[in-house]
Short mmCIF file of C-alpha atoms and ligand atoms in Angstrom, two decimals:
data_model
loop_
_atom_site.label_atom_id
_atom_site.label_comp_id
_atom_site.label_asym_id
_atom_site.label_seq_id
_atom_site.Cartn_x
_atom_site.Cartn_y
_atom_site.Cartn_z
CA UNK A 1 -14.77 19.60 -6.77
CA UNK A 2 -13.85 21.81 -9.86
CA UNK A 3 -10.32 22.22 -9.89
CA UNK A 4 -8.00 20.26 -11.42
CA UNK A 5 -5.89 18.66 -9.41
CA UNK A 6 -1.79 18.45 -10.37
CA UNK A 7 -0.75 15.52 -12.18
CA UNK A 8 1.12 13.19 -9.56
CA UNK A 9 4.30 11.39 -11.04
CA UNK A 10 3.90 8.06 -8.81
CA UNK A 11 1.02 6.35 -9.32
CA UNK A 12 0.52 2.90 -7.99
CA UNK A 13 -2.23 0.65 -8.00
CA UNK A 14 -1.95 -2.62 -5.74
CA UNK A 15 -4.13 -5.74 -5.76
CA UNK A 16 -4.26 -8.87 -4.30
CA UNK A 17 -3.37 -11.83 -6.15
CA UNK A 18 -6.85 -13.63 -7.23
CA UNK A 19 -7.89 -17.48 -5.83
CA UNK A 20 -9.54 -18.05 -8.76
CA UNK A 21 -10.15 -18.27 -12.24
CA UNK A 22 -13.21 -15.93 -12.40
CA UNK A 23 -10.94 -13.47 -9.87
CA UNK A 24 -8.20 -13.43 -12.06
CA UNK A 25 -10.33 -12.48 -15.24
CA UNK A 26 -12.14 -9.47 -13.29
CA UNK A 27 -8.15 -9.00 -11.77
CA UNK A 28 -7.38 -8.71 -15.56
CA UNK A 29 -9.84 -6.18 -16.51
CA UNK A 30 -9.33 -4.10 -13.52
CA UNK A 31 -5.95 -3.87 -14.79
CA UNK A 32 -6.93 -2.65 -18.28
CA UNK A 33 -9.60 -0.21 -16.92
CA UNK A 34 -6.75 1.37 -14.28
CA UNK A 35 -3.72 1.21 -17.32
CA UNK A 36 -5.44 4.05 -18.88
CA UNK A 37 -4.14 5.95 -15.64
CA UNK A 38 -0.77 5.43 -17.03
CA UNK A 39 0.30 4.48 -13.43
CA UNK A 40 4.35 3.57 -12.89
CA UNK A 41 3.50 0.26 -12.00
CA UNK A 42 0.89 -2.05 -10.08
CA UNK A 43 1.84 -3.92 -6.83
CA UNK A 44 0.73 -7.71 -6.30
CA UNK A 45 0.21 -8.63 -2.26
CA UNK A 46 2.02 -11.36 -0.62
CA UNK A 47 0.93 -13.82 2.31
CA UNK A 48 2.53 -14.37 5.15
CA UNK A 49 2.72 -17.57 5.88
CA UNK A 50 2.77 -19.23 2.17
CA UNK A 51 -1.02 -18.99 0.93
CA UNK A 52 -0.48 -16.69 -1.53
CA UNK A 53 3.00 -16.63 -2.93
CA UNK A 54 3.00 -18.23 -6.45
CA UNK A 55 -0.16 -16.16 -6.68
CA UNK A 56 1.75 -13.46 -6.03
CA UNK A 57 4.72 -14.58 -8.63
CA UNK A 58 1.84 -15.57 -11.33
CA UNK A 59 -0.12 -12.06 -11.16
CA UNK A 60 2.89 -10.01 -11.72
CA UNK A 61 4.29 -12.16 -14.42
CA UNK A 62 1.34 -11.67 -16.16
CA UNK A 63 1.67 -7.77 -15.21
CA UNK A 64 5.06 -7.34 -16.86
CA UNK A 65 3.80 -9.46 -20.04
CA UNK A 66 0.35 -7.19 -20.67
CA UNK A 67 3.51 -4.25 -20.98
CA UNK A 68 3.12 -2.47 -17.16
CA UNK A 69 5.98 -2.13 -14.41
CA UNK A 70 4.83 -4.69 -12.14
CA UNK A 71 6.36 -4.65 -8.01
CA UNK A 72 5.75 -7.77 -5.71
CA UNK A 73 5.49 -7.55 -2.39
CA UNK A 74 7.64 -9.86 -0.21
CA UNK A 75 7.34 -10.29 3.70
CA UNK A 76 9.27 -12.05 5.88
CA UNK A 77 7.55 -12.85 8.68
CA UNK A 78 8.03 -16.45 8.39
CA UNK A 79 10.44 -16.74 5.69
CA UNK A 80 14.01 -18.15 6.15
CA UNK A 81 16.65 -16.57 4.26
CA UNK A 82 17.01 -19.66 1.62
CA UNK A 83 13.51 -19.07 0.71
CA UNK A 84 13.79 -15.62 0.10
CA UNK A 85 16.63 -15.97 -1.85
CA UNK A 86 14.55 -18.18 -3.70
CA UNK A 87 11.82 -15.80 -4.09
CA UNK A 88 14.34 -12.92 -4.92
CA UNK A 89 15.99 -14.75 -7.65
CA UNK A 90 12.38 -15.67 -8.67
CA UNK A 91 11.54 -11.88 -9.42
CA UNK A 92 15.07 -11.19 -10.56
CA UNK A 93 14.58 -13.94 -13.50
CA UNK A 94 10.81 -12.23 -14.67
CA UNK A 95 12.13 -9.34 -15.28
CA UNK A 96 11.09 -7.57 -12.38
CA UNK A 97 12.88 -4.20 -11.02
CA UNK A 98 10.80 -3.20 -8.14
CA UNK A 99 9.90 -4.76 -4.49
CA UNK A 100 7.39 -3.77 -1.70
CA UNK A 101 9.38 -5.44 1.40
CA UNK A 102 7.60 -6.01 4.17
CA UNK A 103 7.57 -7.73 7.70
CA UNK A 104 3.60 -9.03 7.19
CA UNK A 105 1.30 -10.07 9.76
CA UNK A 106 1.39 -14.01 10.47
CA UNK A 107 -1.72 -15.33 9.36
CA UNK A 108 -4.36 -15.36 13.10
CA UNK A 109 -3.64 -19.38 14.32
CA UNK A 110 -0.25 -19.56 12.45
CA UNK A 111 2.79 -19.48 14.34
CA UNK A 112 5.56 -17.09 14.17
CA UNK A 113 8.36 -18.41 13.23
CA UNK A 114 11.54 -17.06 10.39
CA UNK A 115 15.33 -15.79 10.09
CA UNK A 116 13.85 -12.09 10.45
CA UNK A 117 11.89 -10.05 12.58
CA UNK A 118 11.55 -7.09 11.18
CA UNK A 119 11.53 -5.87 7.81
CA UNK A 120 14.79 -3.08 8.57
CA UNK A 121 16.46 -7.39 8.38
CA UNK A 122 14.57 -7.49 4.40
CA UNK A 123 15.29 -4.42 3.70
CA UNK A 124 19.64 -5.07 4.34
CA UNK A 125 19.01 -8.27 3.02
CA UNK A 126 17.70 -7.40 -0.23
CA UNK A 127 20.65 -5.12 -0.65
CA UNK A 128 23.24 -7.78 -0.05
CA UNK A 129 21.36 -10.31 -2.25
CA UNK A 130 21.21 -7.84 -5.41
CA UNK A 131 22.89 -4.70 -4.32
CA UNK A 132 20.93 -2.04 -6.35
CA UNK A 133 19.15 -4.32 -8.96
CA UNK A 134 15.84 -3.52 -7.28
CA UNK A 135 14.05 -0.31 -6.36
CA UNK A 136 12.75 -1.15 -2.87
CA UNK A 137 9.36 0.23 -1.97
CA UNK A 138 8.87 -0.10 1.72
CA UNK A 139 5.72 0.67 4.53
CA UNK A 140 5.24 3.73 6.83
CA UNK A 141 2.52 4.79 9.27
CA UNK A 142 1.35 8.02 9.24
CA UNK A 143 -1.13 6.78 12.44
CA UNK A 144 1.58 4.68 14.31
CA UNK A 145 1.62 0.89 13.41
CA UNK A 146 -0.32 -0.71 16.53
CA UNK A 147 2.05 -2.77 17.57
CA UNK A 148 5.09 0.10 17.89
CA UNK A 149 6.06 1.22 21.80
CA UNK A 150 5.69 4.86 21.29
CA UNK A 151 5.37 7.28 18.59
CA UNK A 152 9.13 7.82 18.98
CA UNK A 153 10.21 4.39 18.46
CA UNK A 154 7.88 3.65 15.06
CA UNK A 155 9.74 6.70 13.32
CA UNK A 156 13.14 5.62 14.40
CA UNK A 157 12.73 2.05 13.48
CA UNK A 158 11.08 3.65 9.90
CA UNK A 159 13.94 5.93 9.62
CA UNK A 160 16.44 2.36 10.58
CA UNK A 161 14.69 1.31 7.22
CA UNK A 162 15.25 3.70 5.19
CA UNK A 163 18.69 3.67 6.46
CA UNK A 164 19.07 -0.35 5.41
CA UNK A 165 18.46 0.85 1.76
CA UNK A 166 14.65 1.90 0.79
CA UNK A 167 14.29 4.04 -2.11
CA UNK A 168 10.99 4.72 -1.54
CA UNK A 169 7.82 4.30 0.81
CA UNK A 170 4.42 3.50 0.78
CA UNK A 171 1.60 4.36 3.85
CA UNK A 172 -0.82 2.86 5.56
CA UNK A 173 -4.13 4.54 4.59
CA UNK A 174 -5.55 6.94 6.41
CA UNK A 175 -8.25 9.79 6.41
CA UNK A 176 -6.83 12.02 9.00
CA UNK A 177 -4.11 14.68 6.48
CA UNK A 178 -2.90 16.23 9.37
CA UNK A 179 -1.48 12.50 11.37
CA UNK A 180 0.06 13.09 7.42
CA UNK A 181 1.17 16.00 8.05
CA UNK A 182 2.82 15.76 10.90
CA UNK A 183 4.57 12.49 10.08
CA UNK A 184 6.16 13.80 7.02
CA UNK A 185 7.11 16.54 8.90
CA UNK A 186 8.66 14.28 11.90
CA UNK A 187 10.76 12.38 8.95
CA UNK A 188 12.15 16.08 7.67
CA UNK A 189 13.54 16.61 11.31
CA UNK A 190 14.99 13.66 11.00
CA UNK A 191 16.66 14.25 7.92
CA UNK A 192 14.41 11.01 6.06
CA UNK A 193 14.51 12.56 2.59
CA UNK A 194 13.01 9.63 0.27
CA UNK A 195 9.79 10.07 -1.61
CA UNK A 196 6.56 8.73 0.69
CA UNK A 197 3.46 8.47 -0.71
CA UNK A 198 0.17 8.41 0.93
CA UNK A 199 -1.43 4.71 0.87
CA UNK A 200 -5.49 5.70 -0.37
CA UNK A 201 -8.15 3.33 0.30
CA UNK A 202 -11.70 4.24 -1.71
CA UNK A 203 -14.50 3.78 0.96
CA UNK A 204 -17.08 1.10 -0.92
CA UNK A 205 -17.71 -1.16 2.14
CA UNK A 206 -18.05 0.32 5.40
CA UNK A 207 -18.26 -2.87 7.56
CA UNK A 208 -15.20 -4.28 5.41
CA UNK A 209 -13.46 -1.18 6.12
CA UNK A 210 -14.07 -1.06 10.18
CA UNK A 211 -12.59 -4.37 10.16
CA UNK A 212 -9.59 -3.23 8.55
CA UNK A 213 -9.19 0.27 10.08
CA UNK A 214 -9.44 -2.21 13.37
CA UNK A 215 -6.61 -4.48 12.49
CA UNK A 216 -4.05 -2.02 10.91
CA UNK A 217 -4.52 0.74 13.47
CA UNK A 218 -5.92 3.07 10.42
CA UNK A 219 -8.20 5.13 12.29
CA UNK A 220 -12.06 6.06 10.84
CA UNK A 221 -12.34 10.07 12.63
CA UNK A 222 -16.12 10.05 14.63
CA UNK A 223 -17.60 12.26 11.82
CA UNK A 224 -16.50 9.88 8.99
CA UNK A 225 -17.71 6.91 10.65
CA UNK A 226 -20.97 8.34 11.92
CA UNK A 227 -21.68 9.17 8.53
CA UNK A 228 -20.66 6.26 7.18
CA UNK A 229 -22.75 4.50 9.99
CA UNK A 230 -25.80 6.32 9.19
CA UNK A 231 -26.16 4.82 5.58
CA UNK A 232 -26.81 1.75 7.22
CA UNK A 233 -26.98 -0.61 4.22
CA UNK A 234 -27.55 1.78 1.43
CA UNK A 235 -24.09 0.92 0.04
CA UNK A 236 -24.78 3.15 -3.00
CA UNK A 237 -24.95 6.67 -0.62
CA UNK A 238 -21.72 5.26 0.84
CA UNK A 239 -19.71 5.08 -2.07
CA UNK A 240 -20.93 8.31 -3.24
CA UNK A 241 -20.39 9.49 0.10
CA UNK A 242 -16.76 7.67 0.63
CA UNK A 243 -15.79 9.15 -3.10
CA UNK A 244 -16.20 12.53 -2.18
CA UNK A 245 -14.13 12.62 0.79
CA UNK A 246 -11.91 10.25 -0.40
CA UNK A 247 -10.89 12.30 -3.14
CA UNK A 248 -11.40 15.84 -1.32
CA UNK A 249 -8.40 14.11 0.91
CA UNK A 250 -6.30 13.87 -2.66
CA UNK A 251 -6.94 17.06 -3.47
CA UNK A 252 -5.45 18.32 -0.53
CA UNK A 253 -2.59 15.95 -0.56
CA UNK A 254 -1.91 17.10 -4.48
CA UNK A 255 -2.52 20.23 -3.81
CA UNK A 256 0.63 19.77 -0.72
CA UNK A 257 3.15 18.60 -3.19
CA UNK A 258 3.07 15.36 -2.40
CA UNK A 259 4.99 12.57 -4.62
CA UNK A 260 2.22 10.44 -6.03
CA UNK A 261 -0.51 8.24 -4.58
CA UNK A 262 -1.18 4.50 -4.33
CA UNK A 263 -4.37 3.38 -3.86
CA UNK A 264 -5.58 0.01 -2.14
CA UNK A 265 -8.03 -1.10 -5.07
CA UNK A 266 -9.72 -4.54 -3.47
CA UNK A 267 -8.72 -5.62 -7.18
CA UNK A 268 -11.87 -3.29 -8.74
CA UNK A 269 -11.34 -0.30 -10.43
CA UNK A 270 -14.67 1.71 -10.12
CA UNK A 271 -14.31 3.35 -7.05
CA UNK A 272 -10.43 4.62 -8.05
CA UNK A 273 -11.38 5.84 -11.61
CA UNK A 274 -14.23 8.07 -9.86
CA UNK A 275 -11.19 9.37 -7.00
CA UNK A 276 -9.22 10.11 -10.49
CA UNK A 277 -11.74 11.61 -12.39
CA UNK A 278 -13.40 13.94 -9.55
CA UNK A 279 -9.33 15.17 -9.20
CA UNK A 280 -10.25 16.48 -12.90
CA UNK A 281 -7.32 13.68 -14.07
CA UNK A 282 -9.56 11.35 -15.73
CA UNK A 283 -8.40 12.90 -19.41
CA UNK A 284 -4.44 13.04 -18.71
P1 LIG B 1 8.55 -3.26 10.73
O1 LIG B 1 8.79 -1.84 9.86
O2 LIG B 1 9.00 -4.33 10.67
O3 LIG B 1 7.53 -2.52 11.80
C1 LIG B 1 6.84 -3.78 12.46
C2 LIG B 1 6.74 -3.15 13.82
O4 LIG B 1 8.05 -3.35 14.70
C3 LIG B 1 6.58 -1.32 13.72
O5 LIG B 1 5.95 -1.24 14.89
C4 LIG B 1 8.04 -0.88 14.43
O6 LIG B 1 7.95 -0.32 15.08
C5 LIG B 1 8.37 -2.47 15.35
N1 LIG B 1 10.13 -1.91 14.71
C6 LIG B 1 10.65 -2.14 13.74
N2 LIG B 1 12.08 -2.05 13.81
C7 LIG B 1 12.48 -2.70 15.20
C8 LIG B 1 13.17 -3.10 15.74
N3 LIG B 1 14.38 -2.79 15.73
N4 LIG B 1 12.93 -2.80 17.20
C9 LIG B 1 11.98 -3.09 17.66
N5 LIG B 1 11.03 -2.24 17.46
C10 LIG B 1 11.42 -2.70 15.68
N6 LIG B 1 1.29 -7.93 4.69
C11 LIG B 1 1.68 -8.23 3.96
O7 LIG B 1 1.41 -9.13 5.37
N7 LIG B 1 1.41 -8.95 3.18
C12 LIG B 1 1.27 -8.03 2.13
O8 LIG B 1 1.72 -7.73 0.92
C13 LIG B 1 1.77 -6.17 2.45
N8 LIG B 1 1.88 -4.88 1.68
C14 LIG B 1 1.87 -3.55 2.67
C15 LIG B 1 1.39 -2.84 1.85
C16 LIG B 1 1.50 -1.58 2.83
C17 LIG B 1 2.10 -0.29 1.42
C18 LIG B 1 1.58 -1.67 3.62
C19 LIG B 1 1.36 -0.07 4.75
C20 LIG B 1 1.86 -2.16 4.72
C21 LIG B 1 1.43 -4.12 4.04
N9 LIG B 1 1.18 -4.97 4.80
C22 LIG B 1 1.40 -6.31 3.36
C23 LIG B 1 1.23 -5.15 5.92
C24 LIG B 1 2.23 -4.81 6.69
O9 LIG B 1 2.50 -6.89 6.69
C25 LIG B 1 2.10 -5.15 8.41
O10 LIG B 1 1.36 -3.54 8.58
C26 LIG B 1 2.99 -5.37 9.53
O11 LIG B 1 2.49 -5.67 10.81
C27 LIG B 1 4.41 -4.85 9.66
O12 LIG B 1 5.02 -4.56 8.34
P2 LIG B 1 6.27 -3.64 8.77
O13 LIG B 1 6.95 -3.89 7.04
O14 LIG B 1 5.75 -2.03 8.47
O15 LIG B 1 6.79 -3.62 9.77
#
């Protein structure tokens, strides 16, 4: 790609909480490398079922102390009102103003429980408890959430979340821009006007990507799957081809005027920075 893409305003990078001191060190390095892009914020995922919740808090505090805006994710699926109230207070005390509000998925083998069934209820709860303190992002599914009864139901459920008080949405990753543009059109028809930022998954490891995609309902189109499978264990070629495909997709999205990009970084900077450079944005 040779042309320079339009610089998007709303750039964010998603991390997961590190589990070891080495992982924490790696994340610091990644954060500094991605910091040159001047993102609007870094977000940190939250494990439903309690496994990584302290890790989320520790990671966002460290990001904030390094001078960046940080957005903890918060999922409600297995939590009580009292526990969520406590977590919200910890985030407020840490000076955080952004949050990504989700239902979450239970880790396999764990029982579902908690006071809330859907993210809409969490958004309502955050607004009821903390007013306008938080800028709330919610999740959106251009290729339809795997548990939705129908595409129309999923869209109506998304609208409920928006009406409950979300400020913005981040999509599940996709490799099919038509699905994204159709979703945006459907949202506009329903009067949904909040910024919807595409979630971007750099392609670095095909077997991991295939596993994730099966779980979350993101489609790897046949042509892409076949090309990636064709590289076998050749990680270098998978990366190079993945960078080209995802860069081209981001370029198409940016040219269509999307409000920003949210990168699922997997706590690594190289693939995201390569895409950034391909978009002609590296020096901006
Ligand atoms: P919801 O909006 O509640 O939707 C879940 C399903 O319920 C959908 O099928 C929807 O159509 C349906 N539904 C919603 N409301 C109703 C209703 N009133 N009646 C009937 N059906 C309804 N997971 C984590 O555990 N931790 C994370 O940090 C995390 N971060 C994420 C970040 C992003 C940007 C995205 C896109 C996903 C993230 N996830 C995370 C995954 C997410 O938790 C799962 O996709 C989960 O299955 C759905 O979460 P949700 O917030 O979209 O749920």
